[in-house]
């Protein structure tokens, strides 16, 4: 049984994230989606809220579990027994950033590789930050996020 770890901020989960989860769930027998807590970065949603939303969004995938983690990705690799780390890559900027992270994580884990999945064409432009900005101004974000994320954002910004 192979386990893939998909770490991220997920503040909040978008259709781009959900597409990666759907694709990874077909490639590995077990997928751990992890909300990484960065104490230096104040998100719009609390890590607990992001994880709850993801849990609900991943309900239909029996091989996907959701966690929250306050340390390094490498620690989580060990504690969940991950064989590989998975990241979605939208463009050259993502590739550059993720490649650096992959080097650190390979060194810290004694060889665990990071697998890059190219973002689907439909979702290449979607980012949590853009979606939050649009939602803050009351713009329609329905084509970028799952309905549950849209509801959570509307509630947060009191536009719905
Ligand atoms: O969804 P994001 O914002 O691209 O996720 C980035 C994240 C959370 C995966 C990254 O910041 C991260 O790995 N943070 C944990 C700290 C860590 O393990 N760093 C790796 C070596 S510097």
XYZ file of C-alpha atoms and ligand atoms in Angstrom:
182
model
C 0.000 0.000 0.000
C 1.484 3.333 -1.062
C 0.684 6.552 0.781
C 0.880 10.030 -0.775
C 1.028 13.164 1.352
C -0.522 16.317 -0.132
C 0.472 19.270 2.089
C -0.662 22.859 1.669
C -2.189 25.954 3.212
C -5.682 25.343 1.777
C -6.900 28.783 2.879
C -9.424 27.833 1.551
C -9.628 24.769 -0.718
C -10.311 25.604 -4.376
C -11.397 23.539 -7.388
C -7.694 23.371 -8.290
C -6.896 21.655 -4.992
C -9.889 19.333 -5.365
C -8.756 18.343 -8.859
C -5.323 17.373 -7.519
C -6.935 15.366 -4.696
C -9.191 13.533 -7.168
C -6.249 12.668 -9.424
C -3.929 11.623 -6.588
C -6.630 9.437 -5.049
C -6.594 7.359 -8.257
C -2.818 6.927 -8.188
C -2.254 5.922 -4.560
C -4.067 3.571 -2.226
C -3.947 6.109 0.610
C -3.812 9.903 0.421
C -3.208 12.168 3.410
C -4.207 15.787 2.763
C -2.535 17.989 5.367
C -3.275 21.560 6.353
C 0.092 22.990 7.409
C -0.090 25.537 10.183
C 2.238 28.473 9.664
C 2.371 30.527 12.901
C 3.947 33.450 11.001
C 1.031 33.688 8.556
C -2.460 34.710 9.560
C -4.919 33.003 7.282
C -8.489 33.997 6.583
C -9.647 30.689 8.030
C -8.271 28.974 11.112
C -6.337 25.799 10.307
C -9.107 23.853 12.073
C -11.725 25.448 9.796
C -9.695 24.672 6.669
C -9.310 21.051 7.755
C -13.046 20.726 8.543
C -13.946 22.109 5.122
C -11.501 19.734 3.428
C -12.866 16.784 5.404
C -16.315 17.554 4.164
C -15.100 18.071 0.576
C -13.198 14.760 0.628
C -16.105 12.693 2.061
C -16.635 10.845 -1.212
C -13.037 9.569 -1.382
C -12.688 6.534 0.891
C -8.878 6.519 0.594
C -8.394 10.207 1.476
C -7.882 11.442 5.038
C -7.359 14.998 6.242
C -4.923 16.134 8.930
C -3.592 19.318 10.420
C 0.078 19.762 11.262
C 2.018 22.496 13.004
C 5.565 21.545 12.043
C 7.610 20.492 9.052
C 6.252 18.480 6.155
C 9.160 16.080 6.705
C 7.902 15.233 10.230
C 4.492 14.458 8.823
C 6.002 12.244 6.129
C 7.434 10.113 8.925
C 4.391 10.141 11.217
C 1.890 9.160 8.497
C 4.312 6.793 6.760
C 4.144 8.618 3.426
C 6.035 7.166 0.459
C 5.793 10.345 -1.576
C 4.859 14.016 -1.282
C 2.525 15.386 -3.955
C 2.195 18.999 -5.093
C 0.133 20.619 -7.818
C 2.100 22.912 -10.115
C 0.381 25.672 -12.080
C 3.228 27.601 -13.664
C 6.966 28.308 -13.655
C 6.753 30.231 -10.382
C 5.135 27.239 -8.650
C 7.719 24.936 -10.209
C 10.597 27.036 -8.939
C 9.202 27.324 -5.397
C 8.170 23.681 -5.176
C 11.512 22.441 -6.497
C 13.306 24.192 -3.636
C 10.859 22.698 -1.119
C 11.330 19.280 -2.717
C 15.111 19.465 -2.211
C 14.708 20.329 1.478
C 12.095 17.676 2.004
C 14.132 14.989 0.255
C 17.130 15.822 2.434
C 15.075 15.987 5.645
C 13.294 12.686 5.004
C 16.309 10.734 3.823
C 15.085 10.428 0.256
C 11.310 10.854 0.023
C 10.546 12.343 -3.398
C 8.061 15.065 -4.317
C 5.859 14.281 -7.273
C 4.574 17.268 -9.282
C 1.180 17.094 -10.920
C 0.564 19.739 -13.568
C -2.573 21.698 -12.772
C -5.412 21.034 -15.171
C -5.712 23.746 -17.846
C -9.107 24.737 -16.453
C -7.664 25.494 -13.026
C -4.239 26.992 -13.785
C -5.229 30.523 -12.886
C -6.993 29.688 -9.631
C -5.340 30.587 -6.348
C -6.735 30.807 -2.831
C -5.452 34.390 -2.583
C -7.248 35.558 -5.745
C -10.433 33.825 -4.684
C -10.294 35.504 -1.243
C -9.782 38.906 -2.840
C -12.709 38.413 -5.210
C -14.934 37.153 -2.403
C -13.972 40.090 -0.179
C -15.396 42.407 -2.843
C -18.523 40.341 -3.319
C -17.563 39.057 -6.798
C -18.865 35.703 -8.035
C -16.385 32.897 -7.268
C -18.630 29.965 -8.158
C -16.444 28.779 -11.029
C -13.299 28.645 -8.888
C -14.305 26.899 -5.681
C -16.583 24.081 -4.501
C -20.027 25.217 -3.290
C -19.057 24.609 0.348
C -16.011 26.852 0.036
C -18.149 29.495 -1.627
C -20.597 29.366 1.283
C -17.787 29.621 3.840
C -16.284 32.633 2.041
C -19.641 34.370 1.715
C -20.267 33.853 5.406
C -16.828 35.189 6.288
C -17.340 38.314 4.219
C -21.063 38.616 4.969
C -22.078 38.951 1.331
C -24.540 36.071 1.415
O -0.483 25.636 -0.376
P 0.867 26.251 -0.213
O 0.758 27.624 0.409
O 1.673 26.224 -1.472
O 1.646 25.327 0.850
C 2.944 25.616 1.282
C 3.340 24.639 2.380
C 2.421 24.765 3.570
C 3.275 23.229 1.844
C 4.799 25.006 2.765
O 4.848 26.311 3.248
C 5.383 24.049 3.798
O 5.808 22.974 3.443
N 5.368 24.453 5.094
C 5.833 23.638 6.185
C 7.278 23.883 6.565
C 8.214 22.945 5.818
O 8.151 21.741 5.925
N 9.100 23.499 4.986
C 9.946 22.705 4.126
C 11.399 23.057 4.225
S 11.799 24.760 4.276
